[in-house]
Short mmCIF file of C-alpha atoms and ligand atoms in Angstrom, two decimals:
data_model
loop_
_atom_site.label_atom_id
_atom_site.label_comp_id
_atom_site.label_asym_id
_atom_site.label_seq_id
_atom_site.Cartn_x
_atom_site.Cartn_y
_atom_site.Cartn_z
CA UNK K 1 0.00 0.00 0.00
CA UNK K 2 3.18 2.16 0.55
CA UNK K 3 3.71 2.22 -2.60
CA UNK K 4 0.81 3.59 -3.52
CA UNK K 5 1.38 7.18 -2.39
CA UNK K 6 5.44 7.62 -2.82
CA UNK K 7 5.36 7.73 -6.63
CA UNK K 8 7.33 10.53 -9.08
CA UNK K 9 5.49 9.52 -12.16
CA UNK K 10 7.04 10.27 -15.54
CA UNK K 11 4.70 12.54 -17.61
CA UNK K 12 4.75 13.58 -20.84
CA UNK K 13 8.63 13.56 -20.92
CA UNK K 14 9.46 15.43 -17.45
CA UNK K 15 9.54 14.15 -13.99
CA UNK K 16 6.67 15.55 -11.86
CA UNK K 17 6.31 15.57 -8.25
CA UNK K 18 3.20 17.61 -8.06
CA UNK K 19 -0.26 15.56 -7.67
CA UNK K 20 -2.32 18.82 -7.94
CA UNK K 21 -2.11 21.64 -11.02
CA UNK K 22 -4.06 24.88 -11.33
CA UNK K 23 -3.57 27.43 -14.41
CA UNK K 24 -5.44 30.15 -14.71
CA UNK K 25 -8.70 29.42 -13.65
CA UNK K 26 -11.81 31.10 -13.74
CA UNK K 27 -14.68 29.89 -13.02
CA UNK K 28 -18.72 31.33 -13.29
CA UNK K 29 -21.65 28.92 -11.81
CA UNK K 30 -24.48 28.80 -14.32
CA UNK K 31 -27.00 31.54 -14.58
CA UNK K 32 -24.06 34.26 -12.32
CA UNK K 33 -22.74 36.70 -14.06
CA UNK K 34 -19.48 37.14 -11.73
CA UNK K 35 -17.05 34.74 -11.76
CA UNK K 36 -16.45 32.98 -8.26
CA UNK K 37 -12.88 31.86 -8.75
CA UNK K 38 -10.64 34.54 -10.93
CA UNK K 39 -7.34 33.80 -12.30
CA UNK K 40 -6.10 30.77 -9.68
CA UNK K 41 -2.77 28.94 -10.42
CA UNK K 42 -1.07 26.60 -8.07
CA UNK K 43 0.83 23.58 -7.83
CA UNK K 44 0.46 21.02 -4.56
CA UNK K 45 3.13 19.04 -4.47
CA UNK K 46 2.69 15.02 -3.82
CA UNK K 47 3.37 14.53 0.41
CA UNK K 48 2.15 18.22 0.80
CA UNK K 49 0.07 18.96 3.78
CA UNK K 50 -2.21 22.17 3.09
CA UNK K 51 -4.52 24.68 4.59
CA UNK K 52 -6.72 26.09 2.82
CA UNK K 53 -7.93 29.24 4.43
CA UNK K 54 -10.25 32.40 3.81
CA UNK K 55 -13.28 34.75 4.76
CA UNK K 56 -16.51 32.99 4.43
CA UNK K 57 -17.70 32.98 0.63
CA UNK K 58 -13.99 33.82 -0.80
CA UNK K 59 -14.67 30.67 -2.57
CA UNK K 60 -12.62 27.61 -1.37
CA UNK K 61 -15.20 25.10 -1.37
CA UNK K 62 -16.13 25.68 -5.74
CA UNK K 63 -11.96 25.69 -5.63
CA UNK K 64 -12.27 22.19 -3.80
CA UNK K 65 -15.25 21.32 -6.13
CA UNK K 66 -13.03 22.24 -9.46
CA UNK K 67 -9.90 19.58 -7.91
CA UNK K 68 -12.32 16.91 -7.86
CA UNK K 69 -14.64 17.44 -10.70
CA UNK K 70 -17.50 18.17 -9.57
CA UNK K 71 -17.02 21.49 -11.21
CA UNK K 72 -17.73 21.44 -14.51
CA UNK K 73 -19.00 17.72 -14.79
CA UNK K 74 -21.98 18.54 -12.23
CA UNK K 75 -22.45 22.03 -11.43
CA UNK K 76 -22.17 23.22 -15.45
CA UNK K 77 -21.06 27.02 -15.49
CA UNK K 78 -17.97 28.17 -17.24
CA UNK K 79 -14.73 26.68 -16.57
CA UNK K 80 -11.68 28.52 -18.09
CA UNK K 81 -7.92 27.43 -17.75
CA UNK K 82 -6.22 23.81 -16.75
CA UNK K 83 -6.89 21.38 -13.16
CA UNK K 84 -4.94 18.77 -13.46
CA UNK K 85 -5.20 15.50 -10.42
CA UNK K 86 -2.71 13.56 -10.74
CA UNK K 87 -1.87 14.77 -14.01
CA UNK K 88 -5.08 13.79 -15.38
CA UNK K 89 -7.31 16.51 -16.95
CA UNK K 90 -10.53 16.96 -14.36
CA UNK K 91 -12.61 18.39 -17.67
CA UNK K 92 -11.66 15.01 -19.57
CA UNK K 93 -12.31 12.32 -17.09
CA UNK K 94 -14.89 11.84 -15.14
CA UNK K 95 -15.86 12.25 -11.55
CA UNK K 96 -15.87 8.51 -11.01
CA UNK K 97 -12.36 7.48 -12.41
CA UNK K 98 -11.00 11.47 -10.60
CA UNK K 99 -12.82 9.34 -7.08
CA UNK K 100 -9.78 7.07 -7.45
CA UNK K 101 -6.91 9.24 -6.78
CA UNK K 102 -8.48 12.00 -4.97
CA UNK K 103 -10.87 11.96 -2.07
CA UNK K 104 -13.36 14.51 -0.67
CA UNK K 105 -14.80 14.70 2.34
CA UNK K 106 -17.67 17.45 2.18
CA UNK K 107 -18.00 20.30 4.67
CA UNK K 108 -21.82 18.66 5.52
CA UNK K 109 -21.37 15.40 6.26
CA UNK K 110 -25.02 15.07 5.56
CA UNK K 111 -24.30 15.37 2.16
CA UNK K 112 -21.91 12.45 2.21
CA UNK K 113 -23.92 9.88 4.05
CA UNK K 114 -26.83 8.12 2.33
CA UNK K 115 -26.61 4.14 3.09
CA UNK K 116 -28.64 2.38 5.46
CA UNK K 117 -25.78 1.42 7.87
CA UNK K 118 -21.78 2.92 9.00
CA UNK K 119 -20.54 0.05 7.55
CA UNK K 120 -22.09 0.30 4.26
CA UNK K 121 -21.14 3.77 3.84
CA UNK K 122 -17.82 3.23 4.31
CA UNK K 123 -17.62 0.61 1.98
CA UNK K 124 -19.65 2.13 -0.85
CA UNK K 125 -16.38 3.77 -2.99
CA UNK K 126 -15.14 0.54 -2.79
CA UNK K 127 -17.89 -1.01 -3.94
CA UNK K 128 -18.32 1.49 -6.84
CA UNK K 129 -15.24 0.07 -7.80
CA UNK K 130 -16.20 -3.23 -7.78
CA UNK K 131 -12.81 -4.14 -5.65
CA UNK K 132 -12.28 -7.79 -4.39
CA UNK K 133 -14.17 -8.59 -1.37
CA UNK K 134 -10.73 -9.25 0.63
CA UNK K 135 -9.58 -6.10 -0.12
CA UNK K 136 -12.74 -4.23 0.69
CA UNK K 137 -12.92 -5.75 3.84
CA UNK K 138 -9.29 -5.11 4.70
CA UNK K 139 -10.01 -1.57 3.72
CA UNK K 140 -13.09 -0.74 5.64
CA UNK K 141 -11.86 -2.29 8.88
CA UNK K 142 -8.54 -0.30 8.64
CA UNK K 143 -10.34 3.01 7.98
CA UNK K 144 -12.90 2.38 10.26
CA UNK K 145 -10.29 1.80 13.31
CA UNK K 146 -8.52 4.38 12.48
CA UNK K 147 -11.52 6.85 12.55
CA UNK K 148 -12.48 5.48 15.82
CA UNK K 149 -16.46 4.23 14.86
CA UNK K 150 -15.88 0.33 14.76
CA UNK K 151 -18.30 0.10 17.50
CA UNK K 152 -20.92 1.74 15.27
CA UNK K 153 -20.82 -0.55 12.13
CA UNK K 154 -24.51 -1.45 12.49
CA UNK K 155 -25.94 1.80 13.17
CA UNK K 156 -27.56 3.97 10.85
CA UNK K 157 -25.66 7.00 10.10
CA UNK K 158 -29.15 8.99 10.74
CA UNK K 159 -28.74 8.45 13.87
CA UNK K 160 -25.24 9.61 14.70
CA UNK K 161 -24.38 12.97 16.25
CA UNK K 162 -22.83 15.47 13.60
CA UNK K 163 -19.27 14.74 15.00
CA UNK K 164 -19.92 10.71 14.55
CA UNK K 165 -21.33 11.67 11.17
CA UNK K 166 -18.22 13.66 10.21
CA UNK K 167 -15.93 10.62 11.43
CA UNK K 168 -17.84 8.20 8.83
CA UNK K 169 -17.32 10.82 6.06
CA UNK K 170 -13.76 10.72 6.79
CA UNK K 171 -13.63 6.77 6.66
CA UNK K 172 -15.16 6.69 3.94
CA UNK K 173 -12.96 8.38 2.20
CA UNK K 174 -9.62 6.64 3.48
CA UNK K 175 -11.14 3.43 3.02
CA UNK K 176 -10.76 4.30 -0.77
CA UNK K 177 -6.76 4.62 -0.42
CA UNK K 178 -6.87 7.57 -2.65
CA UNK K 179 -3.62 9.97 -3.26
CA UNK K 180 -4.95 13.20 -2.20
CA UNK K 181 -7.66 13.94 0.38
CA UNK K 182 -9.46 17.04 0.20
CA UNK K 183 -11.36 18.14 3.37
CA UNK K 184 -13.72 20.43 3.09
CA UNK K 185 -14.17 21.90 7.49
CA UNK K 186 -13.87 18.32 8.60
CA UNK K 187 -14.27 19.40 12.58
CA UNK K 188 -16.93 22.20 12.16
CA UNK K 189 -18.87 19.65 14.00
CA UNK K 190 -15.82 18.43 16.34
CA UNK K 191 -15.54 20.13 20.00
CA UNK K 192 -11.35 20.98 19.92
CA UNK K 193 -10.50 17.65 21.68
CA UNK K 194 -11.89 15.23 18.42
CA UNK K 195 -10.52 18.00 16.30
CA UNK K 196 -7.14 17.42 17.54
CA UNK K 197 -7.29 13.84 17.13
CA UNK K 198 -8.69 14.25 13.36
CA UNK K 199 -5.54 16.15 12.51
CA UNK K 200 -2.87 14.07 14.28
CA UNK K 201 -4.43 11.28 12.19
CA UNK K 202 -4.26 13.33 9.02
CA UNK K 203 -0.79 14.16 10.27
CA UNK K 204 -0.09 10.72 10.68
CA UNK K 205 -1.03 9.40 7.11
CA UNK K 206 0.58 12.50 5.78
CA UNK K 207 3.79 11.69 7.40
CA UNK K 208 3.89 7.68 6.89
CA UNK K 209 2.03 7.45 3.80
CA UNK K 210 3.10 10.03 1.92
CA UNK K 211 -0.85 11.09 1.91
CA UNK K 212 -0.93 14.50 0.31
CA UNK K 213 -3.59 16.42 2.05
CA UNK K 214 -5.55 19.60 1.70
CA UNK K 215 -7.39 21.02 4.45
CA UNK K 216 -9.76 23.81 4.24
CA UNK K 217 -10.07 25.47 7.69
CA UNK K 218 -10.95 28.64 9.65
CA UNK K 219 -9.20 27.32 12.84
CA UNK K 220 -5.79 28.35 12.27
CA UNK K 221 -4.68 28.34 16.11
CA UNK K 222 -5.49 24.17 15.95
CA UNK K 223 -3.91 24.08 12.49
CA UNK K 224 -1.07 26.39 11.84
CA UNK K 225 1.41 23.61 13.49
CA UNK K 226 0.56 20.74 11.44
CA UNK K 227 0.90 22.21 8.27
CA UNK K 228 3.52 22.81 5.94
CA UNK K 229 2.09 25.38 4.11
CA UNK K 230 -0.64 27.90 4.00
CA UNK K 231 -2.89 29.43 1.20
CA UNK K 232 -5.35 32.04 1.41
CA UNK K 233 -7.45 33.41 -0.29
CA UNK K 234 -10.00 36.26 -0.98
CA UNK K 235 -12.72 37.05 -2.94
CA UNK K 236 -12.20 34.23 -5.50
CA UNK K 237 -8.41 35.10 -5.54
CA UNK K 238 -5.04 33.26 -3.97
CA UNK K 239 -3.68 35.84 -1.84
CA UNK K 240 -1.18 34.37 -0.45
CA UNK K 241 0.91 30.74 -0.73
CA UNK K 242 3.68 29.67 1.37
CA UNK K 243 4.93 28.22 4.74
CA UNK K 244 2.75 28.91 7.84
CA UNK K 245 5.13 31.57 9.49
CA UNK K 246 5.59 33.32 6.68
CA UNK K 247 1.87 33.36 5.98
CA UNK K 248 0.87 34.28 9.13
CA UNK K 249 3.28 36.93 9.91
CA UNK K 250 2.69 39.02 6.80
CA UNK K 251 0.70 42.19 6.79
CA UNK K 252 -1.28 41.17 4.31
CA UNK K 253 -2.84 38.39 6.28
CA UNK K 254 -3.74 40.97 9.10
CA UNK K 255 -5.68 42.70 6.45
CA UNK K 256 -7.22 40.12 4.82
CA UNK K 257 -8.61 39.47 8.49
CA UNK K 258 -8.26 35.62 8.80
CA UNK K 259 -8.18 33.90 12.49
CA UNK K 260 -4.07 35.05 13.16
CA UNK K 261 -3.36 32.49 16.36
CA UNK K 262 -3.85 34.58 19.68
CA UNK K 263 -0.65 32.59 20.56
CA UNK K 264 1.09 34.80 17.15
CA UNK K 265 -0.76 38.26 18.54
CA UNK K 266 0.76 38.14 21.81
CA UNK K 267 4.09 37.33 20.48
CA UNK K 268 3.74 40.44 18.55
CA UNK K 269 2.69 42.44 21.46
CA UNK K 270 5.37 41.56 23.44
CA UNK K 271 8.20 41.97 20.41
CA UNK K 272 6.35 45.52 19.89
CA UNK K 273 6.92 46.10 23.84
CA UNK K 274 10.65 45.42 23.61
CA UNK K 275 10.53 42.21 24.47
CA UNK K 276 13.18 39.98 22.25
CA UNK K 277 11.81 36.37 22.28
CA UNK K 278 13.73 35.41 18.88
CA UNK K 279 11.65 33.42 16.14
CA UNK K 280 8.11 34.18 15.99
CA UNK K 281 5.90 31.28 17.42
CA UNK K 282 2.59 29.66 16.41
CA UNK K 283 1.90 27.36 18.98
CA UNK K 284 1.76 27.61 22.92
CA UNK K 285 4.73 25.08 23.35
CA UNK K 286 7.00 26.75 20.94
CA UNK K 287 5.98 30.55 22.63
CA UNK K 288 6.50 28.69 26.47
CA UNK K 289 9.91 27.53 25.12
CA UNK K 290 10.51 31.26 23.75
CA UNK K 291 9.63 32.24 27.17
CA UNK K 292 11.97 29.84 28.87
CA UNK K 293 14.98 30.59 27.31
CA UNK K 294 14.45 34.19 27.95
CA UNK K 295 14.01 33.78 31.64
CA UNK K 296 17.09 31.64 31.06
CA UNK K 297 19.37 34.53 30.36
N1 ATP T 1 -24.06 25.99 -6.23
C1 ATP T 1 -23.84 27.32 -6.27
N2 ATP T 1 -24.48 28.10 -7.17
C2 ATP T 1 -24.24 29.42 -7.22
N3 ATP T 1 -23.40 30.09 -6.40
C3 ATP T 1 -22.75 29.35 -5.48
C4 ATP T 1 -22.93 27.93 -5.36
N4 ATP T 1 -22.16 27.49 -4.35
C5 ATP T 1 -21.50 28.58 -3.87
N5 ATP T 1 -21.86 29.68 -4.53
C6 ATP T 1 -21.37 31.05 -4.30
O1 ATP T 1 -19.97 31.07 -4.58
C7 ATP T 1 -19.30 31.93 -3.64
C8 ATP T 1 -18.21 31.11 -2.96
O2 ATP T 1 -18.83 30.12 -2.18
P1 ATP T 1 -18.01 28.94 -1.49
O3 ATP T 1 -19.01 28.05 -0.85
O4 ATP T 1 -17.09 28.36 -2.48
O5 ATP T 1 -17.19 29.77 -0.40
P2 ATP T 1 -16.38 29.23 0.87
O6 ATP T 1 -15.09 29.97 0.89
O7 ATP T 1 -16.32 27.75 0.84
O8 ATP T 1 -17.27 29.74 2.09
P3 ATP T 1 -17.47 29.08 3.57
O9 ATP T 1 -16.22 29.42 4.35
O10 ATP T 1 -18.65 29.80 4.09
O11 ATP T 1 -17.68 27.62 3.41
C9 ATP T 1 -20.37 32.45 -2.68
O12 ATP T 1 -20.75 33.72 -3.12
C10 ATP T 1 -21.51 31.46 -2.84
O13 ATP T 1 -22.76 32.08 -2.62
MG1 MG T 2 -17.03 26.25 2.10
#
């Protein structure tokens, strides 16, 4: 299984490490007259693990739409420039054959869940795919410990709590091995503790699987530390691309008024108040070890 998510793959006579390509789109849902996403390029590079950040409405979750096909092949509306997933073309292949390298878990995990038991949702990419019954099984269980919900196999995903709900979402997903995974606010129904536990999962699979993940998020203060990079963006537009500190300790980020850690404020209150702590911090242990080595001196 390794092997299936550290691969350079040779295409079209160069050697590509990127999973996910974006030139120049634009994109306009049917019957708008303004486009929602203007001008986007990026490249996500395979073992990357992204946020994906913004104000409410800038338009991340059409962006997510657009990496997994979704947009054009079932929302219509005018697509203009190049997504490429795993270097195949998301306007020439279809959602179903996109499903195998790149999974999405949706911001409502209502709209995710639709079979009559945990179990069977979990299993129901797989069985799309028509994968041996060995395998599936192997799959499911493995996703479904991982996630936590093996004691809820039988029940009926109506019934779950939104946090249980958002767990199966996430299994379900897994369970189909894919080479990205795209979540779209996994913990909005999480209290901080499951939240936590949800990324140093993600973390995990990113780390020993080579799973290259993007994350869309509001919570930066939870997420800033298990990232390696950051993009935001605004009003349709990427604002800004690059590794969390950087990010998060430009002006522009200030102004574009995303969640800037508390932990990252009072660091800058105390640097404006002439206190030298060194290398700005995102997290509570790396500010108390600033601290430390201050009183230290
Ligand atoms: N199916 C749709 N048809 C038409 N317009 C849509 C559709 N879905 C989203 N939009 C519009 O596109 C814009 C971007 O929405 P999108 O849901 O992508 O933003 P977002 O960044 O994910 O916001 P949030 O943080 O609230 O989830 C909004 O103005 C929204 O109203
Ligand atoms: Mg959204």
């Amino acid at each position: 299984m390794e092997d299936l998510y550290i691969r350079i793959e040779e295409c079209g006579g160069r050697l590509t490490t990127s999973i996910i390509e974006v030139h120049d789109l634009c994109y306009t849902y049917p019957n708008f007259a303004e486009p929602t996403l203007n001008d986007i390029s990026l490249t996500i590079e395979r073992g990357d693990l992204v946020l994906l950040t913004g104000p409410s409405g800038c338009g991340k979750t059409t962006l997510c739409r657009c990496l997994i096909g979704l947009i054009p092949h079932f929302y219509g509306g005018e697509l203009t420039g190049d997504v490429f997933v795993s270097n195949l073309s998301v306007k020439d292949h279809a959602i179903s054959e996109l499903a195998q390298h790149v999974g999405f878990v949706f911001q409502n995990p209502e709209n995710q869940l639709f079979a009559l038991s945990v179990e069977k949702d979990v299993a129901f990419g797989l069985e799309n795919l028509a994968k041996p019954r060995e395998e599936m099984r192997k799959n499911v269980d493995w996703a479904m410990d991982l996630m936590g919900i093996g004691d809820l196999r039988e029940s009926a995903p109506f019934e779950l709590s939104g946090g249980q709900k958002q767990r199966v979402s996430v299994a379900s997903v897994l369970a189909m091995k894919p080479e990205v995974m795209i979540l779209d606010e996994p913990t909005s129904f999480l209290d901080p503790v499951t939240a936590r536990k949800l990324f140093e999962i993600v973390k995990s699979l990113n780390e020993e699987l080579g799973l290259t993940v993007v994350l869309v998020e509001h919570r930066l203060s939870l997420l800033s530390t298990y990232v390696n990079r950051i993009i935001v963006m605004d009003k349709g537009r990427v604002r800004l691309d690059g590794p969390p500190l950087d990010v998060l300790t430009s002006k522009e980020a200030l102004s574009l008024g995303i969640g800037i850690p508390k932990i990252m404020q009072l660091y800058q209150n105390l640097v404006e108040n002439n206190v030298i702590l060194g290398k700005p911090a995102i997290s509570v242990d790396e500010f108390a070890g600033a601290i430390r080595s201050l009183l230290k001196k």
